[in-house]
Short mmCIF file of C-alpha atoms in Angstrom, two decimals:
data_model
loop_
_atom_site.label_atom_id
_atom_site.label_comp_id
_atom_site.label_asym_id
_atom_site.label_seq_id
_atom_site.Cartn_x
_atom_site.Cartn_y
_atom_site.Cartn_z
CA UNK A 1 -7.69 -75.00 1.07
CA UNK A 2 -8.38 -76.62 4.41
CA UNK A 3 -6.40 -78.96 6.64
CA UNK A 4 -3.24 -78.80 4.57
CA UNK A 5 0.25 -79.51 5.81
CA UNK A 6 3.20 -77.10 5.89
CA UNK A 7 6.72 -78.39 5.12
CA UNK A 8 7.42 -78.71 8.85
CA UNK A 9 4.33 -80.88 9.31
CA UNK A 10 2.11 -78.22 10.85
CA UNK A 11 -1.55 -78.71 9.88
CA UNK A 12 -3.33 -75.54 8.77
CA UNK A 13 -7.10 -75.79 9.28
CA UNK A 14 -7.97 -72.81 7.05
CA UNK A 15 -5.87 -71.50 4.20
CA UNK A 16 -7.89 -68.27 4.15
CA UNK A 17 -7.19 -67.53 7.81
CA UNK A 18 -3.54 -68.54 7.40
CA UNK A 19 -3.15 -66.10 4.49
CA UNK A 20 -4.97 -63.21 6.15
CA UNK A 21 -3.04 -63.48 9.41
CA UNK A 22 0.31 -64.65 8.07
CA UNK A 23 2.01 -61.34 8.95
CA UNK A 24 1.25 -62.14 12.62
CA UNK A 25 2.73 -65.63 12.43
CA UNK A 26 5.71 -65.93 14.81
CA UNK A 27 7.59 -67.90 12.12
CA UNK A 28 7.64 -64.77 9.99
CA UNK A 29 10.50 -62.31 10.48
CA UNK A 30 12.61 -60.28 8.08
CA UNK A 31 14.93 -57.32 7.81
CA UNK A 32 12.36 -55.51 5.65
CA UNK A 33 8.58 -56.04 5.66
CA UNK A 34 6.68 -54.40 2.77
CA UNK A 35 2.92 -55.09 3.04
CA UNK A 36 1.42 -54.26 -0.36
CA UNK A 37 -2.12 -55.52 0.19
CA UNK A 38 -4.53 -56.58 2.87
CA UNK A 39 -7.40 -55.08 4.80
CA UNK A 40 -7.13 -51.66 6.48
CA UNK A 41 -5.96 -51.80 10.09
CA UNK A 42 -4.67 -55.34 9.73
CA UNK A 43 -2.21 -54.49 12.50
CA UNK A 44 -3.67 -52.56 15.42
CA UNK A 45 -2.98 -51.94 19.09
CA UNK A 46 -4.52 -55.26 20.14
CA UNK A 47 -2.38 -57.47 17.90
CA UNK A 48 0.79 -55.45 17.25
CA UNK A 49 2.40 -57.27 20.16
CA UNK A 50 2.56 -60.37 17.97
CA UNK A 51 5.14 -58.54 15.82
CA UNK A 52 7.35 -57.93 18.85
CA UNK A 53 9.60 -60.57 20.37
CA UNK A 54 9.49 -61.44 24.09
CA UNK A 55 12.69 -59.41 24.59
CA UNK A 56 10.90 -56.29 23.34
CA UNK A 57 12.56 -56.12 19.92
CA UNK A 58 10.52 -56.00 16.73
CA UNK A 59 10.63 -58.94 14.31
CA UNK A 60 11.28 -56.40 11.51
CA UNK A 61 14.07 -53.84 11.23
CA UNK A 62 12.25 -51.80 8.58
CA UNK A 63 8.58 -51.64 7.56
CA UNK A 64 7.59 -49.83 4.36
CA UNK A 65 3.82 -49.54 4.02
CA UNK A 66 3.04 -50.27 0.41
CA UNK A 67 -0.61 -50.78 1.36
CA UNK A 68 -2.62 -47.84 2.63
CA UNK A 69 -3.77 -48.00 6.26
CA UNK A 70 -2.34 -51.48 6.89
CA UNK A 71 -1.25 -50.30 10.35
CA UNK A 72 -3.08 -48.09 12.80
CA UNK A 73 -1.15 -45.11 14.09
CA UNK A 74 -0.80 -46.49 17.62
CA UNK A 75 0.52 -49.78 16.19
CA UNK A 76 3.13 -47.88 14.19
CA UNK A 77 4.30 -46.09 17.31
CA UNK A 78 4.57 -49.37 19.25
CA UNK A 79 6.72 -50.81 16.46
CA UNK A 80 8.96 -47.74 16.45
CA UNK A 81 9.38 -48.08 20.21
CA UNK A 82 10.48 -51.67 19.56
CA UNK A 83 13.19 -50.51 17.18
CA UNK A 84 11.49 -50.65 13.77
CA UNK A 85 12.07 -47.94 11.20
CA UNK A 86 8.52 -47.38 9.92
CA UNK A 87 8.00 -45.67 6.57
CA UNK A 88 4.33 -44.71 6.74
CA UNK A 89 1.94 -45.20 3.81
CA UNK A 90 1.62 -41.47 3.14
CA UNK A 91 5.37 -41.31 2.54
CA UNK A 92 5.83 -44.68 0.84
CA UNK A 93 3.07 -44.12 -1.72
CA UNK A 94 3.95 -40.63 -2.91
CA UNK A 95 5.73 -42.12 -5.91
CA UNK A 96 2.44 -43.54 -7.15
CA UNK A 97 0.77 -40.15 -6.77
CA UNK A 98 3.59 -38.47 -8.69
CA UNK A 99 3.60 -40.96 -11.56
CA UNK A 100 -0.18 -40.96 -11.97
CA UNK A 101 -0.37 -37.14 -11.94
CA UNK A 102 2.30 -36.89 -14.63
CA UNK A 103 0.54 -39.54 -16.68
CA UNK A 104 -2.62 -37.41 -16.52
CA UNK A 105 -0.54 -34.36 -17.42
CA UNK A 106 0.57 -36.02 -20.66
CA UNK A 107 -3.04 -36.77 -21.57
CA UNK A 108 -4.09 -33.16 -20.96
CA UNK A 109 -1.06 -31.46 -22.52
CA UNK A 110 -0.87 -33.44 -25.76
CA UNK A 111 -3.13 -33.37 -28.77
CA UNK A 112 -4.64 -36.70 -29.79
CA UNK A 113 -2.07 -37.04 -32.54
CA UNK A 114 0.83 -36.16 -30.25
CA UNK A 115 -0.37 -38.65 -27.67
CA UNK A 116 -0.58 -41.35 -30.32
CA UNK A 117 2.86 -40.51 -31.70
CA UNK A 118 4.65 -40.09 -28.38
CA UNK A 119 2.91 -42.23 -25.77
CA UNK A 120 1.72 -45.26 -27.74
CA UNK A 121 4.35 -47.81 -28.70
CA UNK A 122 4.52 -48.85 -32.33
CA UNK A 123 6.56 -51.90 -31.41
CA UNK A 124 5.23 -54.25 -28.76
CA UNK A 125 8.73 -55.45 -27.98
CA UNK A 126 10.11 -52.05 -26.97
CA UNK A 127 8.94 -48.61 -25.88
CA UNK A 128 9.42 -45.61 -28.13
CA UNK A 129 12.22 -43.18 -27.29
CA UNK A 130 10.02 -40.36 -25.92
CA UNK A 131 8.01 -42.71 -23.71
CA UNK A 132 11.18 -44.32 -22.34
CA UNK A 133 12.67 -40.91 -21.55
CA UNK A 134 9.42 -39.65 -20.00
CA UNK A 135 9.31 -42.69 -17.71
CA UNK A 136 12.97 -42.14 -16.80
CA UNK A 137 12.29 -38.48 -15.98
CA UNK A 138 9.33 -39.41 -13.76
CA UNK A 139 11.37 -42.07 -11.97
CA UNK A 140 14.17 -39.56 -11.37
CA UNK A 141 11.68 -37.08 -9.88
CA UNK A 142 10.22 -39.77 -7.61
CA UNK A 143 13.70 -40.74 -6.38
CA UNK A 144 14.62 -37.11 -5.76
CA UNK A 145 11.41 -36.39 -3.84
CA UNK A 146 11.71 -39.61 -1.83
CA UNK A 147 15.29 -38.80 -0.83
CA UNK A 148 14.34 -35.28 0.22
CA UNK A 149 11.36 -36.44 2.28
CA UNK A 150 13.28 -39.23 3.99
CA UNK A 151 16.15 -36.88 4.83
CA UNK A 152 13.65 -34.45 6.34
CA UNK A 153 11.93 -37.19 8.34
CA UNK A 154 15.19 -38.67 9.60
CA UNK A 155 16.65 -35.28 10.50
CA UNK A 156 13.54 -34.22 12.42
CA UNK A 157 13.28 -37.62 14.11
CA UNK A 158 16.83 -37.33 15.42
CA UNK A 159 16.27 -33.72 16.45
CA UNK A 160 12.86 -34.02 18.13
CA UNK A 161 12.73 -37.75 18.99
CA UNK A 162 9.19 -37.81 17.59
CA UNK A 163 8.11 -41.06 15.89
CA UNK A 164 8.57 -41.12 12.11
CA UNK A 165 4.87 -41.92 11.66
CA UNK A 166 3.93 -38.76 13.56
CA UNK A 167 6.37 -36.67 11.53
CA UNK A 168 4.92 -38.04 8.29
CA UNK A 169 1.50 -36.75 9.34
CA UNK A 170 3.02 -33.38 10.18
CA UNK A 171 4.62 -33.16 6.72
CA UNK A 172 1.28 -34.01 5.07
CA UNK A 173 -0.44 -31.29 7.12
CA UNK A 174 2.22 -28.74 6.17
CA UNK A 175 1.88 -29.62 2.47
CA UNK A 176 -1.89 -29.19 2.65
CA UNK A 177 -1.53 -25.91 4.55
CA UNK A 178 0.97 -24.63 1.98
CA UNK A 179 -1.36 -25.51 -0.88
CA UNK A 180 -4.21 -23.65 0.83
CA UNK A 181 -2.08 -20.56 1.44
CA UNK A 182 -0.88 -20.52 -2.18
CA UNK A 183 -4.42 -20.84 -3.55
CA UNK A 184 -5.64 -18.06 -1.28
CA UNK A 185 -2.73 -15.77 -2.16
CA UNK A 186 -1.98 -13.82 -5.34
CA UNK A 187 1.17 -15.82 -6.09
CA UNK A 188 -0.54 -17.62 -8.96
CA UNK A 189 -1.18 -14.25 -10.61
CA UNK A 190 2.57 -13.59 -10.79
CA UNK A 191 3.05 -15.11 -14.23
CA UNK A 192 6.85 -15.18 -14.30
CA UNK A 193 7.10 -16.82 -10.89
CA UNK A 194 4.30 -19.28 -11.66
CA UNK A 195 5.83 -20.31 -14.98
CA UNK A 196 9.27 -20.70 -13.41
CA UNK A 197 7.93 -23.05 -10.71
CA UNK A 198 5.87 -25.09 -13.16
CA UNK A 199 8.75 -25.37 -15.63
CA UNK A 200 11.00 -26.60 -12.81
CA UNK A 201 8.47 -29.29 -11.91
CA UNK A 202 7.69 -30.52 -15.44
CA UNK A 203 9.76 -33.39 -16.85
CA UNK A 204 11.98 -31.79 -19.46
CA UNK A 205 11.22 -34.52 -21.99
CA UNK A 206 7.61 -33.34 -22.34
CA UNK A 207 8.63 -29.67 -22.42
CA UNK A 208 11.07 -30.37 -25.25
CA UNK A 209 8.59 -32.55 -27.14
CA UNK A 210 5.54 -30.26 -27.23
CA UNK A 211 6.70 -26.92 -25.82
CA UNK A 212 6.05 -25.12 -22.54
CA UNK A 213 3.53 -22.68 -24.06
CA UNK A 214 1.45 -25.54 -25.45
CA UNK A 215 1.37 -27.21 -22.05
CA UNK A 216 0.27 -24.02 -20.32
CA UNK A 217 -2.41 -23.31 -22.90
CA UNK A 218 -3.86 -26.82 -22.92
CA UNK A 219 -3.75 -27.86 -19.26
CA UNK A 220 -6.60 -26.34 -17.21
CA UNK A 221 -5.58 -24.09 -14.32
#
């Protein structure tokens, strides 16, 4: 739309521009801002000042990046300096990574018949009992992991005074380094240890439904 009027009488020449830049509009403030879409680097060092009031305080107490790369790293740090608690995309989106990986796990671990019986609802009005429990188990794991990561970030932020966005990157680097070290080591050859770790990670609903040995035999290493 073009040249339309807002409730306060303001004329908006371009609806497209108004939508794309709405997060920079000085009318817009909130306790929590959760951008879940938009172009990468929508907020950068040259426009982040529009999210900060003249007195130096941010217009948002908390920002949780539902959209990847919505903010540049320097913009995040400016917002943290202005008092915003920024939960960076790499932290905020780990739940999606967890749920999708466990969805793939079910497809790999189950036979076609088991997948049909356990993962496909026979009643469009309600989910079957296994599927409901599997979803609940995944949600519980996401909540647990999110709590642990946030506690780590908050603790290290208070201890080191480093921005949360910087600490998130450090956690991601440590996770990647740990994965590399494990793959290069002989830990995976220690069957008892490997199985113990994997069993701890797996949702118990799928272990009980099809058996740990079946999962290990069917899922590629």
